[in-house]
Coordinates of C-alpha atoms in Angstrom, one line a residue:
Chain R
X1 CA 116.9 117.8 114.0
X2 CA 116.9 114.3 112.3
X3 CA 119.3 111.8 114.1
X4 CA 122.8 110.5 112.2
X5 CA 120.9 106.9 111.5
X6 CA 117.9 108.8 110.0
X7 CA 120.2 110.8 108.1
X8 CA 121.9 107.9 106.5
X9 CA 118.4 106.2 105.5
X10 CA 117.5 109.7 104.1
X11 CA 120.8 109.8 102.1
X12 CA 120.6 106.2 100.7
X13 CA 116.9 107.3 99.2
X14 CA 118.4 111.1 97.8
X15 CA 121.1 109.1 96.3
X16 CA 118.6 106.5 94.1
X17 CA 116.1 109.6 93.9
X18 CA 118.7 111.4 92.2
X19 CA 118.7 111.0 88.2
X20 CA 120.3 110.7 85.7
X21 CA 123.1 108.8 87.2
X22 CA 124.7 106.4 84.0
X23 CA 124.2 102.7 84.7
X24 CA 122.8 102.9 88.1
X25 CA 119.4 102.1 89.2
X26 CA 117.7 105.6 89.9
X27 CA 113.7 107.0 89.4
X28 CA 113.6 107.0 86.1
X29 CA 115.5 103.7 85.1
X30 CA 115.4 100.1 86.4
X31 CA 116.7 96.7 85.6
X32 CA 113.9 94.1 85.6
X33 CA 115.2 92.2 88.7
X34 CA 116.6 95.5 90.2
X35 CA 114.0 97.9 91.0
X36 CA 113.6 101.4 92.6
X37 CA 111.6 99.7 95.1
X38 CA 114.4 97.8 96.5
X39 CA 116.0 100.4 96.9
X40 CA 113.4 101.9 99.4
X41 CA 113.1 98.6 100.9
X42 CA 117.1 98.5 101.2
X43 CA 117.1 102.2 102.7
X44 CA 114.9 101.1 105.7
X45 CA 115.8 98.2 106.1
X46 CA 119.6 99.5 106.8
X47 CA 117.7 101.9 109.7
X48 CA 118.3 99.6 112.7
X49 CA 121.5 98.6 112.1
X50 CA 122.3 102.7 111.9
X51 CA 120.9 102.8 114.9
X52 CA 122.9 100.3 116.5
X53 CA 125.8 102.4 115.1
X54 CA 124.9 105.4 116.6
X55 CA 124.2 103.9 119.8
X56 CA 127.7 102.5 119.6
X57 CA 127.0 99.0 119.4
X58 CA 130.5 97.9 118.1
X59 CA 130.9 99.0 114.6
X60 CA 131.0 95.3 112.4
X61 CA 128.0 94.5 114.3
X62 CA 125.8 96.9 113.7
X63 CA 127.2 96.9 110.0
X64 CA 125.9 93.2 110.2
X65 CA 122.8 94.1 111.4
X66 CA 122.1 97.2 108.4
X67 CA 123.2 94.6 106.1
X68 CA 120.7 92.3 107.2
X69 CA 117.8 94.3 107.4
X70 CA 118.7 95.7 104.0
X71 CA 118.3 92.9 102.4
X72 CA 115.4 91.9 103.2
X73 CA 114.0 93.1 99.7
X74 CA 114.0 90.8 96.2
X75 CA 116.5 92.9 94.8
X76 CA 119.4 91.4 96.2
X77 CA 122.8 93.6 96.4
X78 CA 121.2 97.2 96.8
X79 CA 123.3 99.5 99.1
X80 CA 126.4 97.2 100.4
X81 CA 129.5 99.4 99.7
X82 CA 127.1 102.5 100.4
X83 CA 126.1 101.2 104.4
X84 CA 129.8 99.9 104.6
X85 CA 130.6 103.8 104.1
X86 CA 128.3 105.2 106.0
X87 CA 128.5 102.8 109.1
X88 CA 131.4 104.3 110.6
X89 CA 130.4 108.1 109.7
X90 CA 127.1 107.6 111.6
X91 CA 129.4 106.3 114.8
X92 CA 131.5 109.9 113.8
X93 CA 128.6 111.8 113.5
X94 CA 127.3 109.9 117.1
X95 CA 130.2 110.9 118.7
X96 CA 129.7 114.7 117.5
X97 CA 133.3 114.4 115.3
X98 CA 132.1 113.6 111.5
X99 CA 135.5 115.0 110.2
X100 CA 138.6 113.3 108.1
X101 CA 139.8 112.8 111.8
X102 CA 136.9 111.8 113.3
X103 CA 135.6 109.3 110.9
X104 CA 139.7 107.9 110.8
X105 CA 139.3 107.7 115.0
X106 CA 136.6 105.4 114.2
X107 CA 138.3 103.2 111.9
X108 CA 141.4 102.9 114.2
X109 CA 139.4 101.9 116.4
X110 CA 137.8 98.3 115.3
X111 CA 138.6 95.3 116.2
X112 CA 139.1 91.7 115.2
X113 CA 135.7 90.9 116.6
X114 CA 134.0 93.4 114.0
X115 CA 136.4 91.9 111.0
X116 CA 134.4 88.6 111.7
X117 CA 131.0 90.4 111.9
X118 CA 131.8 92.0 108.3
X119 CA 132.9 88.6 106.8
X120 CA 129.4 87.4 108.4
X121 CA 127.7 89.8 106.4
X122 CA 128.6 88.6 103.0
X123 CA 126.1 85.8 103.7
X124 CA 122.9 87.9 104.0
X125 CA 123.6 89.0 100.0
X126 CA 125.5 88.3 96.7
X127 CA 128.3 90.5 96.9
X128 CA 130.2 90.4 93.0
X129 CA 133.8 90.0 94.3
X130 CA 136.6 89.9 91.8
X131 CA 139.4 87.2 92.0
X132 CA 142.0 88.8 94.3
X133 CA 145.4 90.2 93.8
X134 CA 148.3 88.4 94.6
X135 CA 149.5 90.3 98.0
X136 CA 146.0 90.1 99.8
X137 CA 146.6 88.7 102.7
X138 CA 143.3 88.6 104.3
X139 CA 140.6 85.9 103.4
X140 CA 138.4 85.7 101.3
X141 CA 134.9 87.4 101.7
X142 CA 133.2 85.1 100.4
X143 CA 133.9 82.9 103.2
X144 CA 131.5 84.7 105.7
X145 CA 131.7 83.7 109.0
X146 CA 134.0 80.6 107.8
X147 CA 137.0 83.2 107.8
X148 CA 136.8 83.8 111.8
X149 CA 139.3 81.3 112.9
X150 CA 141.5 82.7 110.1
X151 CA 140.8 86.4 111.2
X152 CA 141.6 85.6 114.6
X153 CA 144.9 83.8 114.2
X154 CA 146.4 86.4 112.3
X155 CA 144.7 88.7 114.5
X156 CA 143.2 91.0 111.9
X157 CA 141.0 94.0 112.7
X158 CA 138.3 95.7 110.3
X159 CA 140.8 98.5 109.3
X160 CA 143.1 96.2 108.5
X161 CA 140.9 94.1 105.9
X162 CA 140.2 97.4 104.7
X163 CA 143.8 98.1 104.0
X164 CA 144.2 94.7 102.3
X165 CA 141.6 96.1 99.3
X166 CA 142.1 99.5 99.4
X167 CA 144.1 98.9 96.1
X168 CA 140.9 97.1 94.0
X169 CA 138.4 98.6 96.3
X170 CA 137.2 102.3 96.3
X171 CA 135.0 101.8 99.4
X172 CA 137.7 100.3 101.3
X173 CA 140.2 103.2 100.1
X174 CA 137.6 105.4 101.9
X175 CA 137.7 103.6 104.8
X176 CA 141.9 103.8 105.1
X177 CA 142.2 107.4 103.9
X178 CA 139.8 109.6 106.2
X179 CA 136.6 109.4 103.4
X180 CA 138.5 112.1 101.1
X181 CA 136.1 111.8 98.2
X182 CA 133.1 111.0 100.4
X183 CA 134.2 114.8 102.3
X184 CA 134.9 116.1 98.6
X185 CA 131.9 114.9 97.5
X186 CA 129.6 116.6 100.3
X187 CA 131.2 120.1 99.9
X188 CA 129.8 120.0 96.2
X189 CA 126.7 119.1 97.1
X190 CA 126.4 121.9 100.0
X191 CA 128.4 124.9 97.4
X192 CA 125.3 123.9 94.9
X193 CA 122.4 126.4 94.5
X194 CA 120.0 126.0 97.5
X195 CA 117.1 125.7 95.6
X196 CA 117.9 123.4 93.1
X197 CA 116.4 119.6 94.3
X198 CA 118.8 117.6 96.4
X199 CA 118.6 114.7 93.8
X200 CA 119.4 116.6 91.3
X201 CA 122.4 117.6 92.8
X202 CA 123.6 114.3 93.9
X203 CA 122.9 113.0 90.6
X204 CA 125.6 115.8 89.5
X205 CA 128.1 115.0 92.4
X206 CA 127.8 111.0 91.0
X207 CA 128.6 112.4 87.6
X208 CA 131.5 114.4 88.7
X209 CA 133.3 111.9 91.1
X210 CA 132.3 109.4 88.0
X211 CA 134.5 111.9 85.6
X212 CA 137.2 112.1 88.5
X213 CA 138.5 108.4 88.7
X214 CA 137.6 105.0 87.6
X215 CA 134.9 103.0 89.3
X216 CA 136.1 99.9 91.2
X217 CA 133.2 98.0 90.7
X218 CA 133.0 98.4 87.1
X219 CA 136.5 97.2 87.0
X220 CA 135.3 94.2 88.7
X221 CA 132.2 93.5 87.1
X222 CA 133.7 94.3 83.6
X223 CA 137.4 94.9 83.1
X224 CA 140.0 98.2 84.0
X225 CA 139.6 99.4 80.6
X226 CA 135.7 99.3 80.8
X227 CA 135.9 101.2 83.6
X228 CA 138.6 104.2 82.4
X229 CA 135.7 104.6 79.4
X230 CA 133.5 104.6 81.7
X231 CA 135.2 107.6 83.3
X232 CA 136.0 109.0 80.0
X233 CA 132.6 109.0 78.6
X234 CA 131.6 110.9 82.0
X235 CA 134.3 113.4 81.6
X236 CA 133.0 114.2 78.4
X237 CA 129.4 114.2 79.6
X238 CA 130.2 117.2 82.1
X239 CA 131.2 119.1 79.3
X240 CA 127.9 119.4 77.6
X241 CA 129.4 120.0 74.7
X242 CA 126.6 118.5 72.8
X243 CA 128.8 115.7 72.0
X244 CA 127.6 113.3 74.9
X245 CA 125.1 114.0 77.4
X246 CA 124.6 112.3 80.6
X247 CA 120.6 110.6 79.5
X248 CA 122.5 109.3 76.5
X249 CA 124.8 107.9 79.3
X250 CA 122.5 106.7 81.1
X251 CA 120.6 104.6 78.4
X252 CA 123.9 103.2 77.1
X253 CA 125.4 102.5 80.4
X254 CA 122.0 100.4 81.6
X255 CA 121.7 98.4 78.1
X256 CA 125.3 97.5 78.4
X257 CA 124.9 96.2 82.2
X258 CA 127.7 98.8 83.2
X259 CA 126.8 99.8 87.2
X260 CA 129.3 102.3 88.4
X261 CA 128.3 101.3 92.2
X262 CA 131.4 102.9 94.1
X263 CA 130.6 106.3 92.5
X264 CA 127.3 105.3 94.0
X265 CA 128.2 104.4 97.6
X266 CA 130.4 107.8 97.8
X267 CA 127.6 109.7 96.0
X268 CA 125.9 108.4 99.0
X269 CA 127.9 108.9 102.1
X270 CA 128.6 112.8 100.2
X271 CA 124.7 113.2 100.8
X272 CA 125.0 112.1 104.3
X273 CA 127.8 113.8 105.1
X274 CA 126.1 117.2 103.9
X275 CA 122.8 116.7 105.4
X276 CA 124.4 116.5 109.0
X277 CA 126.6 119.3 107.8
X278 CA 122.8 121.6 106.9
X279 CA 122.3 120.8 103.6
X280 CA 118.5 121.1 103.4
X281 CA 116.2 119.0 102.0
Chain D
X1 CA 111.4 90.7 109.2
X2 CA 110.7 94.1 109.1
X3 CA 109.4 95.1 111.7
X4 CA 105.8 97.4 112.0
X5 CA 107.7 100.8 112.2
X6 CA 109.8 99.9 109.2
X7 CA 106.8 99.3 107.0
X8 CA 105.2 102.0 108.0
X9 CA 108.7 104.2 106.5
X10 CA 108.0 101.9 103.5
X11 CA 104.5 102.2 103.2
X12 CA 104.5 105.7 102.5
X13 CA 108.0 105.4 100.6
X14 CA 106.0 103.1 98.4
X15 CA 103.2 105.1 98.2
X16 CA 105.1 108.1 96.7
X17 CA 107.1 105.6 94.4
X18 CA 104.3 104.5 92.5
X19 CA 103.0 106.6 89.4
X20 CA 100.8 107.7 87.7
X21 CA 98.9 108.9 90.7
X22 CA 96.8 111.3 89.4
X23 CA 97.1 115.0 90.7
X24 CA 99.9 113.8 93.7
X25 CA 103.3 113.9 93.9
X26 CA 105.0 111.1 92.6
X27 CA 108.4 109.4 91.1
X28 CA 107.9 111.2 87.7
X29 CA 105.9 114.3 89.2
X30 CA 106.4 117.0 91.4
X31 CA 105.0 121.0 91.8
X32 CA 107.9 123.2 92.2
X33 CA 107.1 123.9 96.2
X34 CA 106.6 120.2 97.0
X35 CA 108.8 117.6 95.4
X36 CA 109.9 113.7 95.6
X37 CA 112.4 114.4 98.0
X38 CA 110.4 116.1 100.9
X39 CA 108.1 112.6 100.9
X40 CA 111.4 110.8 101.4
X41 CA 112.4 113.2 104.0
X42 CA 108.5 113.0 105.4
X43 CA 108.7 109.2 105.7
X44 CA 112.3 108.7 107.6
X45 CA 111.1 111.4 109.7
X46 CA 108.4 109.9 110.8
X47 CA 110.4 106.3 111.9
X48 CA 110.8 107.6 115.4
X49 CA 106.8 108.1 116.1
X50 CA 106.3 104.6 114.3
X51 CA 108.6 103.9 116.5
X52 CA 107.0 105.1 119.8
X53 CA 103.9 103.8 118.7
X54 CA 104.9 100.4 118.4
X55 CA 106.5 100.5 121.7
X56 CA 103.6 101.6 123.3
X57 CA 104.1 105.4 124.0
X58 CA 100.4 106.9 123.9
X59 CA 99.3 107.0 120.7
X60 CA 98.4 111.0 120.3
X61 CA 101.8 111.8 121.5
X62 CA 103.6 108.7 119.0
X63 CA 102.0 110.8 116.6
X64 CA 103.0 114.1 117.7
X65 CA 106.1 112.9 117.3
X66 CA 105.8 111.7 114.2
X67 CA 104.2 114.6 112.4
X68 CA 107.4 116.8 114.3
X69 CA 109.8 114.4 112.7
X70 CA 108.1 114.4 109.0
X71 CA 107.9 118.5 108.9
X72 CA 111.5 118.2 109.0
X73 CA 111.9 119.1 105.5
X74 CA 111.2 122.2 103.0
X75 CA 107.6 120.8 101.3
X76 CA 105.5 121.6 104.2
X77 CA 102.9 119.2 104.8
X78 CA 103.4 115.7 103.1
X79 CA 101.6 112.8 104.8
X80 CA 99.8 113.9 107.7
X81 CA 96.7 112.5 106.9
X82 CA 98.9 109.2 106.2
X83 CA 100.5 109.2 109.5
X84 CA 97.8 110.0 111.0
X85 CA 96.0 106.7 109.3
X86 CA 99.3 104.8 110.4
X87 CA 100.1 105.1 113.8
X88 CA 96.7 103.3 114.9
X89 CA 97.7 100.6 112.8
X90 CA 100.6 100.5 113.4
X91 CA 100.2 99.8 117.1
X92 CA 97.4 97.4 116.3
X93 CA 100.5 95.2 114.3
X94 CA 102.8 95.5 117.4
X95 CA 100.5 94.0 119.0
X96 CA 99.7 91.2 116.6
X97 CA 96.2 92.6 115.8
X98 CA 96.8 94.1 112.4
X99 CA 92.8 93.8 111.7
X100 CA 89.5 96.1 111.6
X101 CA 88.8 94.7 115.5
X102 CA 92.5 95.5 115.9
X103 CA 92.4 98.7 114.8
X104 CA 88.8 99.3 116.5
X105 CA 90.2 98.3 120.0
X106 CA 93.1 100.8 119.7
X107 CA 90.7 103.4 118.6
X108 CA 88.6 103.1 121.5
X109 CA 91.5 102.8 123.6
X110 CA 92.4 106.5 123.3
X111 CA 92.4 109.0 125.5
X112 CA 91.8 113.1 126.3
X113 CA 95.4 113.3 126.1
X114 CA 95.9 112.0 122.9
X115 CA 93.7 114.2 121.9
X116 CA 95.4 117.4 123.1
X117 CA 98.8 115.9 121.1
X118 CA 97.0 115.2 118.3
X119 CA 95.9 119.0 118.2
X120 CA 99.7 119.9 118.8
X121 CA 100.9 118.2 115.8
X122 CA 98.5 120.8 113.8
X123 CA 101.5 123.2 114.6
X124 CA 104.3 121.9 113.2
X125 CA 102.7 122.0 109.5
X126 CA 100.1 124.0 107.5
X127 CA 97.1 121.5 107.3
X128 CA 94.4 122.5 104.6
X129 CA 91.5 122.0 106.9
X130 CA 88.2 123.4 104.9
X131 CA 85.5 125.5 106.9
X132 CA 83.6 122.9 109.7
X133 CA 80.1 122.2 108.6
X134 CA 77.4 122.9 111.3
X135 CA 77.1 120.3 114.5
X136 CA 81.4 119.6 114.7
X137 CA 81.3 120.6 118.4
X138 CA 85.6 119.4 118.9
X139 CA 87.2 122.5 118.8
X140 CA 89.0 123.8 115.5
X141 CA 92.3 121.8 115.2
X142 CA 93.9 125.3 113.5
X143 CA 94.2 125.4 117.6
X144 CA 96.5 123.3 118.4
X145 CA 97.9 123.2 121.8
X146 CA 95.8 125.7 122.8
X147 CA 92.6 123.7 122.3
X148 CA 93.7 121.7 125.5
X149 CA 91.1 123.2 127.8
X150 CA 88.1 122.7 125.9
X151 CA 89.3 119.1 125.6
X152 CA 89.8 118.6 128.4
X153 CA 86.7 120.3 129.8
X154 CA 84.2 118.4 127.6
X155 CA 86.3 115.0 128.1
X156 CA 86.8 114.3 123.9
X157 CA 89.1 111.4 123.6
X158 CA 91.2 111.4 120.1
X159 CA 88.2 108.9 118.9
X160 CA 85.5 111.7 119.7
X161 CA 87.5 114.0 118.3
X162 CA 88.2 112.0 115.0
X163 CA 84.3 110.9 115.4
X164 CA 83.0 114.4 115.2
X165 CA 84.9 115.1 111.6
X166 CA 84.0 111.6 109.7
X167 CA 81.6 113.3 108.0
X168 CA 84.2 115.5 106.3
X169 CA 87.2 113.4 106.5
X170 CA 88.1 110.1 104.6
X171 CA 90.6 109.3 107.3
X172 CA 88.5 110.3 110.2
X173 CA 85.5 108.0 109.0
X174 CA 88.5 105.0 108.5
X175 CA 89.3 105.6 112.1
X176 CA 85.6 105.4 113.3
X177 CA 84.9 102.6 111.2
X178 CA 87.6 100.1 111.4
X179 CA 89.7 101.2 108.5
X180 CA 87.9 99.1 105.7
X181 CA 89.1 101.2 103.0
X182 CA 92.4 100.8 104.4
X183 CA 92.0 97.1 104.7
X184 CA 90.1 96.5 101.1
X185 CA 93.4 98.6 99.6
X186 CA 95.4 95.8 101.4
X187 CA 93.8 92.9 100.0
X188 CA 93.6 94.3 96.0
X189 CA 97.4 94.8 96.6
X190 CA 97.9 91.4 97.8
X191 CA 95.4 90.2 94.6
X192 CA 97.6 91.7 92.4
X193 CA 100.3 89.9 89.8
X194 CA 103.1 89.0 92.6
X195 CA 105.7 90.0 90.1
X196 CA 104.6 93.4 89.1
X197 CA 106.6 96.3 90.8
X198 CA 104.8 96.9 93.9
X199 CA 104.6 101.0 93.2
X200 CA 103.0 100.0 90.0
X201 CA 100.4 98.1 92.3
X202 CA 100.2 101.0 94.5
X203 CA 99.0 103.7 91.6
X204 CA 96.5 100.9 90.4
X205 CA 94.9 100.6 93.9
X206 CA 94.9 104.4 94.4
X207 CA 93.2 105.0 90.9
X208 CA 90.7 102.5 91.9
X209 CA 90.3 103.9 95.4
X210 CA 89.7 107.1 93.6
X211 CA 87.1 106.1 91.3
X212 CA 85.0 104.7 94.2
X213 CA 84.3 107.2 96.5
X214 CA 84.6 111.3 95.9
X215 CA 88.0 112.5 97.7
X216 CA 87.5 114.5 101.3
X217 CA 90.6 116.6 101.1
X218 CA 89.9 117.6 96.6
X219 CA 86.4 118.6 98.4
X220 CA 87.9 120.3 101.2
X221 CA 90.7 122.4 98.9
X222 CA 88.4 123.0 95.9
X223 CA 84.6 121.6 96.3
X224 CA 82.5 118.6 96.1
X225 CA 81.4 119.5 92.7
X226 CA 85.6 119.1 91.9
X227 CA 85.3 115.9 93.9
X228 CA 82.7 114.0 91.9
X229 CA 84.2 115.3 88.8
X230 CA 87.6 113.6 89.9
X231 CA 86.1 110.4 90.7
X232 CA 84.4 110.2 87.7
X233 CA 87.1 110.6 85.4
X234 CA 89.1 108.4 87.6
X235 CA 86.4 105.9 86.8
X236 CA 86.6 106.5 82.9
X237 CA 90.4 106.3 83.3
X238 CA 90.1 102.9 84.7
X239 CA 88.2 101.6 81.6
X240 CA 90.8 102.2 79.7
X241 CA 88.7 102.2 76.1
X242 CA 90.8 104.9 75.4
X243 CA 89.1 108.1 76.1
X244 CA 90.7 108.7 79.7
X245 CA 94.3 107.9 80.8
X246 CA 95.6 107.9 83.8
X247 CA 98.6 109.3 82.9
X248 CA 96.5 112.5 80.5
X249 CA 94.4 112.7 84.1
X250 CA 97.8 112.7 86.1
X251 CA 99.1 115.7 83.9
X252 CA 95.5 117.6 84.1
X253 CA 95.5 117.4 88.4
X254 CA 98.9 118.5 88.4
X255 CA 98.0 121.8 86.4
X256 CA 95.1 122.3 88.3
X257 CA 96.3 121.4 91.6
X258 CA 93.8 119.1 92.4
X259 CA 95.7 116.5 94.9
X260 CA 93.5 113.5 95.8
X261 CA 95.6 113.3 99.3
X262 CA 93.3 111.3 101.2
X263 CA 93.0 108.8 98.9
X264 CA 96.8 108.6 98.8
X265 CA 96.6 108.8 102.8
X266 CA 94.5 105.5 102.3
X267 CA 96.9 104.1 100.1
X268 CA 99.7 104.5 102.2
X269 CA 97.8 102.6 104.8
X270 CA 97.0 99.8 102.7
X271 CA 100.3 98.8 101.7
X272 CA 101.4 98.8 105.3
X273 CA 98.8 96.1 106.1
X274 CA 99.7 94.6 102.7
X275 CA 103.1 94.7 103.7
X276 CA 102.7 93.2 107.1
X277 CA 100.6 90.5 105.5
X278 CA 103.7 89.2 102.9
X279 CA 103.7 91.9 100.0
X280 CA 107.0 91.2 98.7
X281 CA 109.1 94.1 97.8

């Protein structure tokens, strides 16, 4: 049986396998400076630092370490928001509970000290931030491991800097609701035909949580009304009424520069969450 | 830096990205029974027997454990020629002798035992192994564990063993000759135009792999008559005047099932040394 961290390596490559998914980097599509190949790098690169997880080296850590080895690759930004998900489901899955419950133990459960690992991450790779709220109260990622004094006056843990985006951030709203989507996403992928390709299926799971709600990133990349199009455009894709179909999608989305990269990280910690739950590959 | 074990996973990540490979599996081609996703399934499955071999666990049962690890999926058998090519080298890098006298030394270091695990890993998948020509005196790997007696009784190391079948077997004869295939692969990789896509690089260095020397395992599933005929068009298709392309040849293998896997088992190895010599991903 394949371990939780090889799981989550596995599921980072079934999610980029997976095509077509509009605007995202995927077998059959590229960017010039963003390459499928990155994304393999990124995926084994993370390995270790899964590891760690699993092993139950504290969780901002090992979430350093993935985010390390990941981007060890020319690509830059591959799989951030995806191995900030899946970090604390491998710990879950470790600790034989990779439930709502489970994965919300795990959350409770971080610390200051793994806040100031997470800022420190954000200086292995550009992350594309967007200007803050008013209301956020904790610093600013960009800082890296300059926020630590800051996180450790106010004395704020990983789930709480969690909680501080959960309102811009769909990772982070993961992270402070018990992974609803990401558990959503997972039963689709395991109610699909057995014998259809797993990519093929995650690529259909991306479309569908697409259609469901607004991509965070695109918001931040591009604007809020960029990113309810974006949704839009996907809900009219499922359809298949002829009208729009997800290649056309895909094309547009990639020529415009439009990544929906949330849909993407929950697309991916779905897939995880299904292969430790038997979906087989 | 990644370390040997990880570029090994990459390696043969690589190796499946890069298209057209004519008559394999690749990014953009698949058979029904044996698609993209079981080669990404094969190659995080292996990590732990990379992993074992780099930490010194005896090399027949690093590869046992490897080959149990890569069968973990529904495509049957996808790189066990290219693990097998891997794990030697991949203990030569942990010990910071990635080179022919490297690989030599671990070779020769190998004992009865790894033999009688290499033989075991024969059960986990269905290996196409073609009738033995007169004078093979190891015993027939379709065996597997219970070829441990003979073995044992007539002392065969995993070298003697992988000595007796170089006549028949490209990644035998890489094993009893220091890997120069493996090692020439590295080098054209290395060559190459540093900002081409690295899979791009891989399906050029296969094709010209191809069109040097007749495939073992096209010889071994069809004949030797098939063989020559697929190096010679890979030749023609390497011209490129026109009248072959690799892409027309990768269609043609596909519908013929003619799968040059040892020359992808040889690609797979040369992008690990390529890799662990700077090939920038």
């Amino acid at each position: 049986m394949r371990s939780p961290a090889t799981n989550a390596e596995l599921a980072l490559l079934l999610e980029v396998a997976g095509t077509p998914k509009p605007g995202n980097v995927d077998r059959h599509r590229e960017y010039p400076d963003l390459r499928f190949e990155h994304f393999l790098a990124g995926a084994v690169g993370a390995g270790e630092g899964f590891r760690a997880a699993a092993e139950g080296t504290p969780l901002g850590e090992a979430f350093e370490r993935a985010i390390a080895g990941m981007s060890e690759q020319r690509g830059g930004n591959t799989q951030f928001g995806a191995v900030l998900l899946l970090v604390p489901l491998v710990r879950a899955a470790a600790e034989d509970d990779l439930s709502p419950a489970g994965a919300r133990a795990v959350v409770r459960g971080t610390t200051v000290e793994d806040a100031v690992d997470f800022y420190r991450a954000f200086e292995y790779v550009d992350v594309t931030v967007g200007d803050r709220p008013d209301g956020i109260e904790a610093p600013d990622v960009r800082r890296g491991g300059d926020a630590a004094p800051t996180l450790e006056e106010r004395g704020l843990t990983l789930a709480d800097v969690m909680d501080r985006s959960a309102s811009v951030d769909g990772v982070a709203r993961e992270w402070t609701s018990g992974f609803p989507r990401t558990f959503g996403a997972a039963e689709w992928l395991l109610e699909g035909d057995d014998t259809d390709p797993v990519p093929d299926r995650a690529a259909e799971a991306f479309l569908r949580l697409l259609a469901d709600r607004p991509d965070t990133f695109v918001a931040t990349q591009h604007d809020e009304a960029t990113a309810r199009e974006v949704t839009e455009r996907a809900r009219a894709a499922r359809k298949g009424d002829g009208g729009e179909t997800p290649d056309a999608l895909a094309e547009e989305f990639v020529r415009r520069g439009i990544n929906p990269g949330t849909t993407a990280d929950i697309t991916a910690g779905g897939l995880f969450v299904a292969l430790e739950r038997g979906l087989d590959v």
